[in-house]
PDB file of C-alpha atoms and ligand atoms in Angstrom:
ATOM      1  CA  MET A 218     116.312  87.597  79.883  1.00 51.00           C
ATOM      2  CA  ASN A 219     118.999  86.881  77.337  1.00 48.00           C
ATOM      3  CA  ALA A 220     121.325  89.170  75.383  1.00 44.00           C
ATOM      4  CA  GLU A 221     118.933  89.629  72.431  1.00 47.00           C
ATOM      5  CA  GLU A 222     116.097  90.758  74.657  1.00 52.00           C
ATOM      6  CA  SER A 223     118.394  92.967  76.722  1.00 51.00           C
ATOM      7  CA  PRO A 224     117.949  96.726  76.801  1.00 52.00           C
ATOM      8  CA  GLN A 225     120.277  99.174  75.146  1.00 86.00           C
ATOM      9  CA  LYS A 226     121.393 100.733  78.426  1.00 96.00           C
ATOM     10  CA  VAL A 227     121.689  99.955  82.115  1.00 98.00           C
ATOM     11  CA  TRP A 228     122.414 102.424  84.896  1.00 98.00           C
ATOM     12  CA  PHE A 229     125.634 101.453  86.655  1.00 98.00           C
ATOM     13  CA  ASP A 230     127.148 103.539  89.453  1.00 98.00           C
ATOM     14  CA  GLY A 231     125.774 106.781  88.090  1.00 98.00           C
ATOM     15  CA  LYS A 232     126.366 106.179  84.382  1.00 97.00           C
ATOM     16  CA  MET A 233     124.190 104.903  81.538  1.00 97.00           C
ATOM     17  CA  VAL A 234     126.196 102.131  79.873  1.00 97.00           C
ATOM     18  CA  ASN A 235     125.515  99.272  77.481  1.00 96.00           C
ATOM     19  CA  LEU A 236     124.688  96.051  79.324  1.00 94.00           C
ATOM     20  CA  ALA A 237     127.635  94.361  77.619  1.00 93.00           C
ATOM     21  CA  ASP A 238     129.970  97.033  79.052  1.00 94.00           C
ATOM     22  CA  ALA A 239     128.745  96.795  82.656  1.00 95.00           C
ATOM     23  CA  HIS A 240     131.508  94.572  84.055  1.00 95.00           C
ATOM     24  CA  ILE A 241     132.081  93.451  87.625  1.00 97.00           C
ATOM     25  CA  SER A 242     135.008  91.687  89.263  1.00 97.00           C
ATOM     26  CA  LEU A 243     134.967  87.901  89.600  1.00 97.00           C
ATOM     27  CA  LEU A 244     135.810  88.497  93.262  1.00 97.00           C
ATOM     28  CA  THR A 245     132.550  90.333  93.940  1.00 98.00           C
ATOM     29  CA  HIS A 246     131.493  89.827  97.561  1.00 98.00           C
ATOM     30  CA  SER A 247     127.786  89.620  96.734  1.00 98.00           C
ATOM     31  CA  LEU A 248     128.377  86.951  94.072  1.00 98.00           C
ATOM     32  CA  PHE A 249     129.950  84.618  96.627  1.00 98.00           C
ATOM     33  CA  TYR A 250     127.954  85.435  99.738  1.00 98.00           C
ATOM     34  CA  GLY A 251     124.536  86.626  98.555  1.00 98.00           C
ATOM     35  CA  SER A 252     124.976  90.016 100.217  1.00 98.00           C
ATOM     36  CA  GLY A 253     123.252  92.017  97.492  1.00 98.00           C
ATOM     37  CA  VAL A 254     119.833  93.590  97.978  1.00 98.00           C
ATOM     38  CA  PHE A 255     117.414  94.131  95.147  1.00 98.00           C
ATOM     39  CA  GLU A 256     113.894  95.051  94.143  1.00 98.00           C
ATOM     40  CA  GLY A 257     111.523  94.174  91.294  1.00 98.00           C
ATOM     41  CA  ILE A 258     109.406  97.041  89.987  1.00 98.00           C
ATOM     42  CA  ARG A 259     106.980  97.358  87.068  1.00 98.00           C
ATOM     43  CA  CYS A 260     106.176 100.111  84.647  1.00 98.00           C
ATOM     44  CA  TYR A 261     102.778  99.983  82.879  1.00 97.00           C
ATOM     45  CA  PRO A 262     101.352 101.710  79.848  1.00 97.00           C
ATOM     46  CA  THR A 263      98.666 104.289  80.677  1.00 97.00           C
ATOM     47  CA  SER A 264      96.734 106.840  78.629  1.00 97.00           C
ATOM     48  CA  ASN A 265      99.298 109.420  79.839  1.00 96.00           C
ATOM     49  CA  GLY A 266     102.315 107.377  78.801  1.00 96.00           C
ATOM     50  CA  PRO A 267     104.334 104.866  80.836  1.00 97.00           C
ATOM     51  CA  ALA A 268     103.957 104.979  84.631  1.00 98.00           C
ATOM     52  CA  VAL A 269     105.925 103.145  87.304  1.00 98.00           C
ATOM     53  CA  PHE A 270     103.800 101.492  89.975  1.00 98.00           C
ATOM     54  CA  ARG A 271     104.687 102.547  93.529  1.00 98.00           C
ATOM     55  CA  LEU A 272     108.189 103.604  92.553  1.00 98.00           C
ATOM     56  CA  GLU A 273     108.959 105.591  95.717  1.00 98.00           C
ATOM     57  CA  ASP A 274     107.792 102.706  97.910  1.00 98.00           C
ATOM     58  CA  HIS A 275     110.025 100.219  96.088  1.00 98.00           C
ATOM     59  CA  VAL A 276     113.033 102.535  96.247  1.00 98.00           C
ATOM     60  CA  HIS A 277     112.360 103.133  99.932  1.00 98.00           C
ATOM     61  CA  HIS A 278     112.287  99.372 100.419  1.00 98.00           C
ATOM     62  CA  ILE A 279     115.648  98.772  98.727  1.00 98.00           C
ATOM     63  CA  PHE A 280     117.188 101.414 100.993  1.00 98.00           C
ATOM     64  CA  HIS A 281     115.647  99.581 103.974  1.00 98.00           C
ATOM     65  CA  SER A 282     117.200  96.311 102.727  1.00 98.00           C
ATOM     66  CA  ALA A 283     120.558  98.062 102.132  1.00 98.00           C
ATOM     67  CA  LYS A 284     120.590  99.413 105.673  1.00 98.00           C
ATOM     68  CA  ILE A 285     119.999  95.931 107.060  1.00 98.00           C
ATOM     69  CA  MET A 286     122.930  94.661 104.960  1.00 98.00           C
ATOM     70  CA  GLY A 287     125.128  97.383 106.477  1.00 98.00           C
ATOM     71  CA  MET A 288     125.352  99.453 103.288  1.00 98.00           C
ATOM     72  CA  THR A 289     125.513 103.235 103.223  1.00 96.00           C
ATOM     73  CA  PRO A 290     124.720 104.094  99.599  1.00 96.00           C
ATOM     74  CA  THR A 291     126.237 107.273  98.232  1.00 95.00           C
ATOM     75  CA  TYR A 292     123.034 108.041  96.303  1.00 98.00           C
ATOM     76  CA  SER A 293     119.806 109.292  97.849  1.00 98.00           C
ATOM     77  CA  GLU A 294     116.391 107.692  97.358  1.00 98.00           C
ATOM     78  CA  GLN A 295     115.397 110.650  95.150  1.00 98.00           C
ATOM     79  CA  GLU A 296     118.468 110.124  92.961  1.00 98.00           C
ATOM     80  CA  ILE A 297     117.630 106.447  92.460  1.00 98.00           C
ATOM     81  CA  VAL A 298     113.999 107.336  91.639  1.00 98.00           C
ATOM     82  CA  ALA A 299     115.265 109.827  89.029  1.00 98.00           C
ATOM     83  CA  ALA A 300     117.784 107.296  87.659  1.00 98.00           C
ATOM     84  CA  ILE A 301     114.993 104.744  87.118  1.00 98.00           C
ATOM     85  CA  ILE A 302     112.742 107.227  85.319  1.00 98.00           C
ATOM     86  CA  ASN A 303     115.648 108.392  83.126  1.00 98.00           C
ATOM     87  CA  LEU A 304     116.630 104.834  82.261  1.00 98.00           C
ATOM     88  CA  ILE A 305     113.092 103.971  81.113  1.00 97.00           C
ATOM     89  CA  LYS A 306     113.092 107.112  78.966  1.00 97.00           C
ATOM     90  CA  GLN A 307     116.539 106.353  77.566  1.00 96.00           C
ATOM     91  CA  ASN A 308     115.497 102.794  76.649  1.00 96.00           C
ATOM     92  CA  ARG A 309     112.168 104.031  75.209  1.00 95.00           C
ATOM     93  CA  LEU A 310     110.142 101.410  77.063  1.00 95.00           C
ATOM     94  CA  SER A 311     106.383 101.709  77.427  1.00 93.00           C
ATOM     95  CA  GLU A 312     105.940  98.625  79.612  1.00 95.00           C
ATOM     96  CA  CYS A 313     108.828  97.074  81.496  1.00 96.00           C
ATOM     97  CA  TYR A 314     110.277  95.353  84.504  1.00 97.00           C
ATOM     98  CA  ILE A 315     112.883  97.267  86.491  1.00 98.00           C
ATOM     99  CA  ARG A 316     115.547  95.516  88.513  1.00 98.00           C
ATOM    100  CA  PRO A 317     117.767  97.629  90.787  1.00 98.00           C
ATOM    101  CA  ILE A 318     120.473  95.894  92.821  1.00 98.00           C
ATOM    102  CA  PHE A 319     122.821  97.293  95.479  1.00 98.00           C
ATOM    103  CA  PHE A 320     125.789  95.008  96.022  1.00 98.00           C
ATOM    104  CA  TYR A 321     129.178  94.745  97.666  1.00 98.00           C
ATOM    105  CA  GLY A 322     132.004  94.695  95.153  1.00 98.00           C
ATOM    106  CA  GLU A 323     135.490  93.215  95.259  1.00 97.00           C
ATOM    107  CA  LYS A 324     136.238  91.814  98.706  1.00 96.00           C
ATOM    108  CA  MET A 325     136.961  88.177  99.580  1.00 95.00           C
ATOM    109  CA  ASP A 326     136.205  88.330 103.264  1.00 96.00           C
ATOM    110  CA  LEU A 327     132.815  87.451 104.743  1.00 97.00           C
ATOM    111  CA  LEU A 328     132.663  90.757 106.594  1.00 97.00           C
ATOM    112  CA  PRO A 329     132.051  93.347 103.878  1.00 96.00           C
ATOM    113  CA  ILE A 330     133.418  96.315 105.807  1.00 93.00           C
ATOM    114  CA  ASP A 331     135.355  98.572 103.385  1.00 93.00           C
ATOM    115  CA  ALA A 332     134.023  96.707 100.355  1.00 97.00           C
ATOM    116  CA  PRO A 333     132.871  99.093  97.623  1.00 97.00           C
ATOM    117  CA  ILE A 334     129.112  99.420  97.238  1.00 98.00           C
ATOM    118  CA  HIS A 335     127.809  99.293  93.667  1.00 98.00           C
ATOM    119  CA  ILE A 336     124.379 100.115  92.370  1.00 98.00           C
ATOM    120  CA  ALA A 337     123.050  98.817  89.069  1.00 98.00           C
ATOM    121  CA  ILE A 338     119.621  99.175  87.481  1.00 98.00           C
ATOM    122  CA  ALA A 339     118.427  97.123  84.504  1.00 97.00           C
ATOM    123  CA  THR A 340     115.120  97.393  82.656  1.00 96.00           C
ATOM    124  CA  TRP A 341     113.552  95.128  80.096  1.00 94.00           C
ATOM    125  CA  GLN A 342     110.350  94.861  78.117  1.00 92.00           C
ATOM    126  CA  TRP A 343     107.977  92.618  80.010  1.00 86.00           C
ATOM    127  CA  GLY A 344     104.335  91.725  79.685  1.00 76.00           C
ATOM    128  CA  LYS A 345     102.634  88.979  81.653  1.00 70.00           C
ATOM    129  CA  TYR A 346     105.007  86.890  83.752  1.00 71.00           C
ATOM    130  CA  LEU A 347     102.871  83.758  83.880  1.00 70.00           C
ATOM    131  CA  PRO A 348     101.360  82.178  80.775  1.00 71.00           C
ATOM    132  CA  ARG A 349      98.095  81.053  82.431  1.00 82.00           C
ATOM    133  CA  GLU A 350      95.526  82.557  84.798  1.00 90.00           C
ATOM    134  CA  THR A 351      96.168  79.917  87.465  1.00 96.00           C
ATOM    135  CA  VAL A 352      99.173  78.186  89.021  1.00 97.00           C
ATOM    136  CA  MET A 353      99.639  74.812  90.674  1.00 98.00           C
ATOM    137  CA  VAL A 354     101.544  75.159  93.910  1.00 98.00           C
ATOM    138  CA  LYS A 355     103.528  72.668  95.952  1.00 98.00           C
ATOM    139  CA  LEU A 356     104.345  73.033  99.610  1.00 98.00           C
ATOM    140  CA  SER A 357     108.078  73.239 100.058  1.00 98.00           C
ATOM    141  CA  PRO A 358     109.822  70.465 101.969  1.00 98.00           C
ATOM    142  CA  HIS A 359     111.879  73.264 103.569  1.00 98.00           C
ATOM    143  CA  ILE A 360     110.282  75.845 105.844  1.00 98.00           C
ATOM    144  CA  ARG A 361     110.636  79.561 105.033  1.00 98.00           C
ATOM    145  CA  LEU A 362     113.764  80.998 106.557  1.00 97.00           C
ATOM    146  CA  SER A 363     112.835  82.066 110.036  1.00 96.00           C
ATOM    147  CA  SER A 364     112.971  85.736 110.969  1.00 95.00           C
ATOM    148  CA  ARG A 365     115.249  84.496 113.733  1.00 95.00           C
ATOM    149  CA  SER A 366     117.674  83.239 111.030  1.00 96.00           C
ATOM    150  CA  SER A 367     117.661  86.240 108.712  1.00 96.00           C
ATOM    151  CA  ASP A 368     115.854  89.525 108.259  1.00 96.00           C
ATOM    152  CA  MET A 369     112.915  88.480 106.101  1.00 96.00           C
ATOM    153  CA  THR A 370     111.608  92.026 105.657  1.00 97.00           C
ATOM    154  CA  ALA A 371     114.669  92.742 103.508  1.00 98.00           C
ATOM    155  CA  LYS A 372     115.023  91.580  99.918  1.00 98.00           C
ATOM    156  CA  ILE A 373     118.479  90.079 100.422  1.00 98.00           C
ATOM    157  CA  SER A 374     119.851  87.934  97.573  1.00 98.00           C
ATOM    158  CA  GLY A 375     120.995  85.213  99.991  1.00 98.00           C
ATOM    159  CA  ASN A 376     117.432  84.740 101.293  1.00 98.00           C
ATOM    160  CA  TYR A 377     116.534  83.475  97.813  1.00 98.00           C
ATOM    161  CA  ALA A 378     118.582  80.259  98.085  1.00 98.00           C
ATOM    162  CA  ASN A 379     115.668  79.038 100.245  1.00 98.00           C
ATOM    163  CA  SER A 380     113.218  80.048  97.470  1.00 98.00           C
ATOM    164  CA  ILE A 381     115.265  78.381  94.729  1.00 98.00           C
ATOM    165  CA  LEU A 382     115.343  75.041  96.577  1.00 98.00           C
ATOM    166  CA  ALA A 383     111.563  75.190  96.975  1.00 98.00           C
ATOM    167  CA  LEU A 384     111.021  75.982  93.287  1.00 98.00           C
ATOM    168  CA  LEU A 385     113.357  73.216  92.121  1.00 98.00           C
ATOM    169  CA  ASP A 386     111.406  70.756  94.255  1.00 98.00           C
ATOM    170  CA  ALA A 387     108.059  72.044  92.925  1.00 98.00           C
ATOM    171  CA  ARG A 388     109.174  71.772  89.293  1.00 98.00           C
ATOM    172  CA  LYS A 389     110.606  68.300  89.820  1.00 98.00           C
ATOM    173  CA  ASN A 390     107.162  67.227  91.042  1.00 98.00           C
ATOM    174  CA  GLY A 391     105.164  68.786  88.194  1.00 97.00           C
ATOM    175  CA  PHE A 392     104.071  71.961  89.983  1.00 98.00           C
ATOM    176  CA  GLU A 393     104.721  75.510  88.789  1.00 97.00           C
ATOM    177  CA  LYS A 394     105.179  77.382  92.042  1.00 97.00           C
ATOM    178  CA  ALA A 395     106.212  76.760  95.617  1.00 98.00           C
ATOM    179  CA  LEU A 396     104.708  77.734  98.956  1.00 98.00           C
ATOM    180  CA  PHE A 397     106.353  77.842 102.365  1.00 98.00           C
ATOM    181  CA  LEU A 398     105.151  77.153 105.847  1.00 98.00           C
ATOM    182  CA  ASP A 399     106.980  78.983 108.621  1.00 97.00           C
ATOM    183  CA  GLU A 400     108.791  77.537 111.614  1.00 96.00           C
ATOM    184  CA  ASN A 401     105.465  77.225 113.502  1.00 96.00           C
ATOM    185  CA  SER A 402     103.811  75.413 110.561  1.00 97.00           C
ATOM    186  CA  TYR A 403     101.673  78.402 109.584  1.00 98.00           C
ATOM    187  CA  PHE A 404     101.542  79.603 105.978  1.00 98.00           C
ATOM    188  CA  ALA A 405     104.344  82.056 105.214  1.00 98.00           C
ATOM    189  CA  GLU A 406     104.670  83.037 101.537  1.00 98.00           C
ATOM    190  CA  GLY A 407     105.544  81.776  98.079  1.00 98.00           C
ATOM    191  CA  ALA A 408     109.086  81.617  96.705  1.00 98.00           C
ATOM    192  CA  GLY A 409     108.633  85.148  95.347  1.00 98.00           C
ATOM    193  CA  GLU A 410     105.023  86.029  96.180  1.00 98.00           C
ATOM    194  CA  ASN A 411     102.692  86.709  99.089  1.00 98.00           C
ATOM    195  CA  ILE A 412      99.569  84.602  99.567  1.00 98.00           C
ATOM    196  CA  PHE A 413      95.894  85.325 100.253  1.00 98.00           C
ATOM    197  CA  PHE A 414      92.991  82.943 100.933  1.00 98.00           C
ATOM    198  CA  VAL A 415      89.302  83.675 100.364  1.00 98.00           C
ATOM    199  CA  LYS A 416      86.349  82.675 102.537  1.00 97.00           C
ATOM    200  CA  ASP A 417      82.991  84.342 101.752  1.00 91.00           C
ATOM    201  CA  LYS A 418      83.606  88.118 101.680  1.00 94.00           C
ATOM    202  CA  THR A 419      86.800  87.860 103.713  1.00 98.00           C
ATOM    203  CA  LEU A 420      90.440  87.615 102.693  1.00 98.00           C
ATOM    204  CA  HIS A 421      92.915  85.935 105.019  1.00 98.00           C
ATOM    205  CA  THR A 422      96.631  86.526 104.691  1.00 98.00           C
ATOM    206  CA  PRO A 423      99.636  85.723 106.903  1.00 98.00           C
ATOM    207  CA  THR A 424     100.951  88.438 109.207  1.00 97.00           C
ATOM    208  CA  THR A 425     104.187  90.168 108.211  1.00 95.00           C
ATOM    209  CA  ASP A 426     106.157  88.591 111.092  1.00 90.00           C
ATOM    210  CA  ALA A 427     108.263  86.293 108.907  1.00 88.00           C
ATOM    211  CA  ILE A 428     107.629  87.275 105.291  1.00 97.00           C
ATOM    212  CA  LEU A 429     108.587  89.920 102.795  1.00 97.00           C
ATOM    213  CA  PRO A 430     105.927  92.599 103.315  1.00 97.00           C
ATOM    214  CA  GLY A 431     105.191  92.927  99.621  1.00 98.00           C
ATOM    215  CA  ILE A 432     104.133  96.196  98.067  1.00 98.00           C
ATOM    216  CA  THR A 433     101.556  94.340  95.955  1.00 98.00           C
ATOM    217  CA  ARG A 434     100.226  92.717  99.152  1.00 98.00           C
ATOM    218  CA  ALA A 435      99.748  96.151 100.730  1.00 98.00           C
ATOM    219  CA  SER A 436      98.099  97.435  97.526  1.00 98.00           C
ATOM    220  CA  ILE A 437      95.719  94.452  97.426  1.00 98.00           C
ATOM    221  CA  ILE A 438      94.750  94.927 101.077  1.00 98.00           C
ATOM    222  CA  CYS A 439      93.815  98.509 100.211  1.00 98.00           C
ATOM    223  CA  ILE A 440      92.009  97.648  96.947  1.00 98.00           C
ATOM    224  CA  ALA A 441      90.100  94.702  98.458  1.00 98.00           C
ATOM    225  CA  THR A 442      89.016  96.793 101.441  1.00 98.00           C
ATOM    226  CA  ASN A 443      87.744  99.481  99.054  1.00 98.00           C
ATOM    227  CA  LEU A 444      85.828  96.770  97.157  1.00 98.00           C
ATOM    228  CA  GLY A 445      84.036  95.832 100.395  1.00 98.00           C
ATOM    229  CA  TYR A 446      86.051  92.767 101.421  1.00 98.00           C
ATOM    230  CA  LYS A 447      87.227  92.326 104.966  1.00 98.00           C
ATOM    231  CA  VAL A 448      90.960  91.561 105.189  1.00 98.00           C
ATOM    232  CA  ILE A 449      92.327  89.651 108.174  1.00 98.00           C
ATOM    233  CA  GLU A 450      96.072  89.283 108.786  1.00 98.00           C
ATOM    234  CA  ARG A 451      96.580  86.255 111.006  1.00 98.00           C
ATOM    235  CA  ASN A 452      98.309  82.907 111.477  1.00 98.00           C
ATOM    236  CA  ILE A 453      96.775  80.418 109.023  1.00 98.00           C
ATOM    237  CA  SER A 454      97.297  76.682 109.404  1.00 98.00           C
ATOM    238  CA  LEU A 455      97.453  73.929 106.834  1.00 97.00           C
ATOM    239  CA  ASP A 456      94.288  72.173 108.023  1.00 97.00           C
ATOM    240  CA  GLU A 457      92.257  75.288 107.171  1.00 98.00           C
ATOM    241  CA  ILE A 458      92.791  74.800 103.423  1.00 98.00           C
ATOM    242  CA  PRO A 459      89.421  73.028 102.835  1.00 97.00           C
ATOM    243  CA  THR A 460      87.589  75.967 104.450  1.00 98.00           C
ATOM    244  CA  PHE A 461      88.775  78.394 101.761  1.00 98.00           C
ATOM    245  CA  THR A 462      87.064  78.761  98.382  1.00 98.00           C
ATOM    246  CA  GLU A 463      89.932  80.497  96.562  1.00 98.00           C
ATOM    247  CA  ALA A 464      93.608  81.290  97.031  1.00 98.00           C
ATOM    248  CA  PHE A 465      95.913  83.646  95.170  1.00 98.00           C
ATOM    249  CA  PHE A 466      99.460  84.930  95.008  1.00 98.00           C
ATOM    250  CA  THR A 467     100.465  88.584  94.800  1.00 98.00           C
ATOM    251  CA  GLY A 468     103.765  90.097  93.720  1.00 98.00           C
ATOM    252  CA  THR A 469     105.182  92.661  91.356  1.00 98.00           C
ATOM    253  CA  ALA A 470     106.090  90.008  88.771  1.00 95.00           C
ATOM    254  CA  SER A 471     103.082  87.689  89.105  1.00 94.00           C
ATOM    255  CA  GLU A 472     100.638  90.554  89.907  1.00 96.00           C
ATOM    256  CA  VAL A 473      97.469  88.777  91.129  1.00 97.00           C
ATOM    257  CA  ASN A 474      97.505  85.102  90.273  1.00 97.00           C
ATOM    258  CA  ALA A 475      94.906  82.482  91.181  1.00 98.00           C
ATOM    259  CA  ILE A 476      96.143  79.247  92.769  1.00 98.00           C
ATOM    260  CA  SER A 477      94.377  76.233  91.258  1.00 98.00           C
ATOM    261  CA  LYS A 478      95.799  73.739  93.709  1.00 98.00           C
ATOM    262  CA  ILE A 479      98.060  73.374  96.704  1.00 98.00           C
ATOM    263  CA  ASN A 480      99.484  69.854  96.689  1.00 98.00           C
ATOM    264  CA  GLU A 481      96.389  67.699  96.124  1.00 97.00           C
ATOM    265  CA  HIS A 482      93.796  70.242  97.258  1.00 98.00           C
ATOM    266  CA  ILE A 483      91.932  71.792  94.323  1.00 98.00           C
ATOM    267  CA  PHE A 484      90.393  75.277  94.462  1.00 98.00           C
ATOM    268  CA  ASN A 485      87.374  76.264  92.347  1.00 97.00           C
ATOM    269  CA  ASN A 486      87.625  73.313  89.904  1.00 96.00           C
ATOM    270  CA  LEU A 487      91.121  74.476  88.919  1.00 97.00           C
ATOM    271  CA  GLU A 488      89.622  77.708  87.490  1.00 96.00           C
ATOM    272  CA  GLU A 489      90.241  81.304  88.456  1.00 97.00           C
ATOM    273  CA  GLY A 490      87.583  82.109  91.077  1.00 97.00           C
ATOM    274  CA  PRO A 491      85.190  85.079  91.077  1.00 98.00           C
ATOM    275  CA  VAL A 492      86.857  86.948  93.964  1.00 98.00           C
ATOM    276  CA  VAL A 493      90.354  86.669  92.490  1.00 98.00           C
ATOM    277  CA  LYS A 494      88.976  87.776  89.131  1.00 97.00           C
ATOM    278  CA  LYS A 495      87.394  90.873  90.635  1.00 98.00           C
ATOM    279  CA  ILE A 496      90.461  91.843  92.671  1.00 98.00           C
ATOM    280  CA  LYS A 497      92.796  91.196  89.748  1.00 98.00           C
ATOM    281  CA  SER A 498      90.727  93.371  87.474  1.00 98.00           C
ATOM    282  CA  ALA A 499      90.695  96.230  90.044  1.00 98.00           C
ATOM    283  CA  TYR A 500      94.489  95.875  90.413  1.00 98.00           C
ATOM    284  CA  GLN A 501      94.989  95.955  86.633  1.00 98.00           C
ATOM    285  CA  ARG A 502      92.910  99.143  86.439  1.00 98.00           C
ATOM    286  CA  ALA A 503      94.916 100.727  89.272  1.00 98.00           C
ATOM    287  CA  VAL A 504      98.342  99.975  87.750  1.00 98.00           C
ATOM    288  CA  ARG A 505      97.229 101.259  84.338  1.00 97.00           C
ATOM    289  CA  GLY A 506      95.977 104.571  85.720  1.00 98.00           C
ATOM    290  CA  GLU A 507      92.329 103.724  85.002  1.00 98.00           C
ATOM    291  CA  ASP A 508      91.159 104.301  88.572  1.00 98.00           C
ATOM    292  CA  GLU A 509      91.535 107.841  89.903  1.00 96.00           C
ATOM    293  CA  GLN A 510      91.579 106.804  93.551  1.00 97.00           C
ATOM    294  CA  TYR A 511      94.959 105.090  93.081  1.00 98.00           C
ATOM    295  CA  SER A 512      96.611 107.791  90.972  1.00 97.00           C
ATOM    296  CA  SER A 513      99.089 108.660  93.760  1.00 98.00           C
ATOM    297  CA  TRP A 514     100.641 105.184  93.277  1.00 98.00           C
ATOM    298  CA  LEU A 515     101.865 106.061  89.784  1.00 98.00           C
ATOM    299  CA  SER A 516     105.043 107.890  88.767  1.00 98.00           C
ATOM    300  CA  TYR A 517     104.728 108.976  85.157  1.00 98.00           C
ATOM    301  CA  VAL A 518     107.747 108.754  82.850  1.00 97.00           C
ATOM    302  CA  LYS A 519     107.678 112.157  81.221  1.00 89.00           C
TER     303      LYS A 519
HETATM  304  N1  PMP B 222     107.656  87.554  98.911  1.00 90.23           N
HETATM  305  C1  PMP B 222     108.833  87.321  98.294  1.00 90.23           C
HETATM  306  C2  PMP B 222     109.744  86.296  98.875  1.00 90.23           C
HETATM  307  C3  PMP B 222     109.180  88.022  97.140  1.00 90.23           C
HETATM  308  O1  PMP B 222     110.349  87.781  96.526  1.00 90.23           O
HETATM  309  C4  PMP B 222     108.278  88.955  96.587  1.00 90.23           C
HETATM  310  C5  PMP B 222     108.604  89.674  95.311  1.00 90.23           C
HETATM  311  N2  PMP B 222     109.452  90.733  95.523  1.00 90.23           N
HETATM  312  C6  PMP B 222     107.072  89.180  97.254  1.00 90.23           C
HETATM  313  C7  PMP B 222     106.796  88.465  98.423  1.00 90.23           C
HETATM  314  C8  PMP B 222     106.103  90.207  96.753  1.00 90.23           C
HETATM  315  O2  PMP B 222     106.647  91.489  96.931  1.00 90.23           O
HETATM  316  P1  PMP B 222     106.194  92.719  96.008  1.00 90.23           P
HETATM  317  O3  PMP B 222     104.720  92.741  96.052  1.00 90.23           O
HETATM  318  O4  PMP B 222     106.804  93.895  96.701  1.00 90.23           O
HETATM  319  O5  PMP B 222     106.735  92.476  94.661  1.00 90.23           O
END
């Protein structure tokens, strides 16, 4: 996002301010040490106006991440939920991406004890994140950070240095996205997505031992099960790739996105496969309030 595309207002420590007026100190702890925690959330247009997808779950998750980073926010989960809804209303957005961050402020000591805790929320107009239906994925030369090295259930800014290195390597080699193996050489996750593989009427996805347990991942497990697919969470190894007919990423930003190839292995002639198509379409209906059975996942902006 650049300044022209930026929203009129952001929510910063309890106030609605212009983005250009939301200043932070150069000596911000989280800028130097990656100690911020954040979340990516989407708001979709529905026939009853804009609705945020799984808002409470995302806010709950950022509080989980904050706790792991030793933060005690002075706002409650309900207050942050209300702040997000109010910000979308204030910025008159019908479809947007929402980016809350909790971060440690001015303190130039690794240990952030006594550092002020700031909370900022930005929103911006956002349609589809990826231009095409499929993505080409390269295995990262680095493994995913181990859950023995960091807490991978938390969305900690510093964990993303690992993701950035993988993406830079993928781009340098002509691929669009990156994929990690874990320390035991099983599939872990993408740089900012979870992964699923398809074999007949079964979906296979890595366990949540060493990955971000994505809210889209959980939604897809539920939707796919309701569509009659069996979903197995297990350790998946690299040599199983040829046994799968399709693969796809899930995430708030990328939604459901078919993988056309992983390194040199091609899925479904580089086209979006039938299972991904079906699951993606069910997900799109759920997030847009077109399927009653998922209505509890939506928070309407009224
Ligand atoms: N894994 C990583 C590393 C991510 O950054 C994301 C995006 N937040 C995901 C998985 C998917 O999570 P979600 O479905 O909650 O967006």
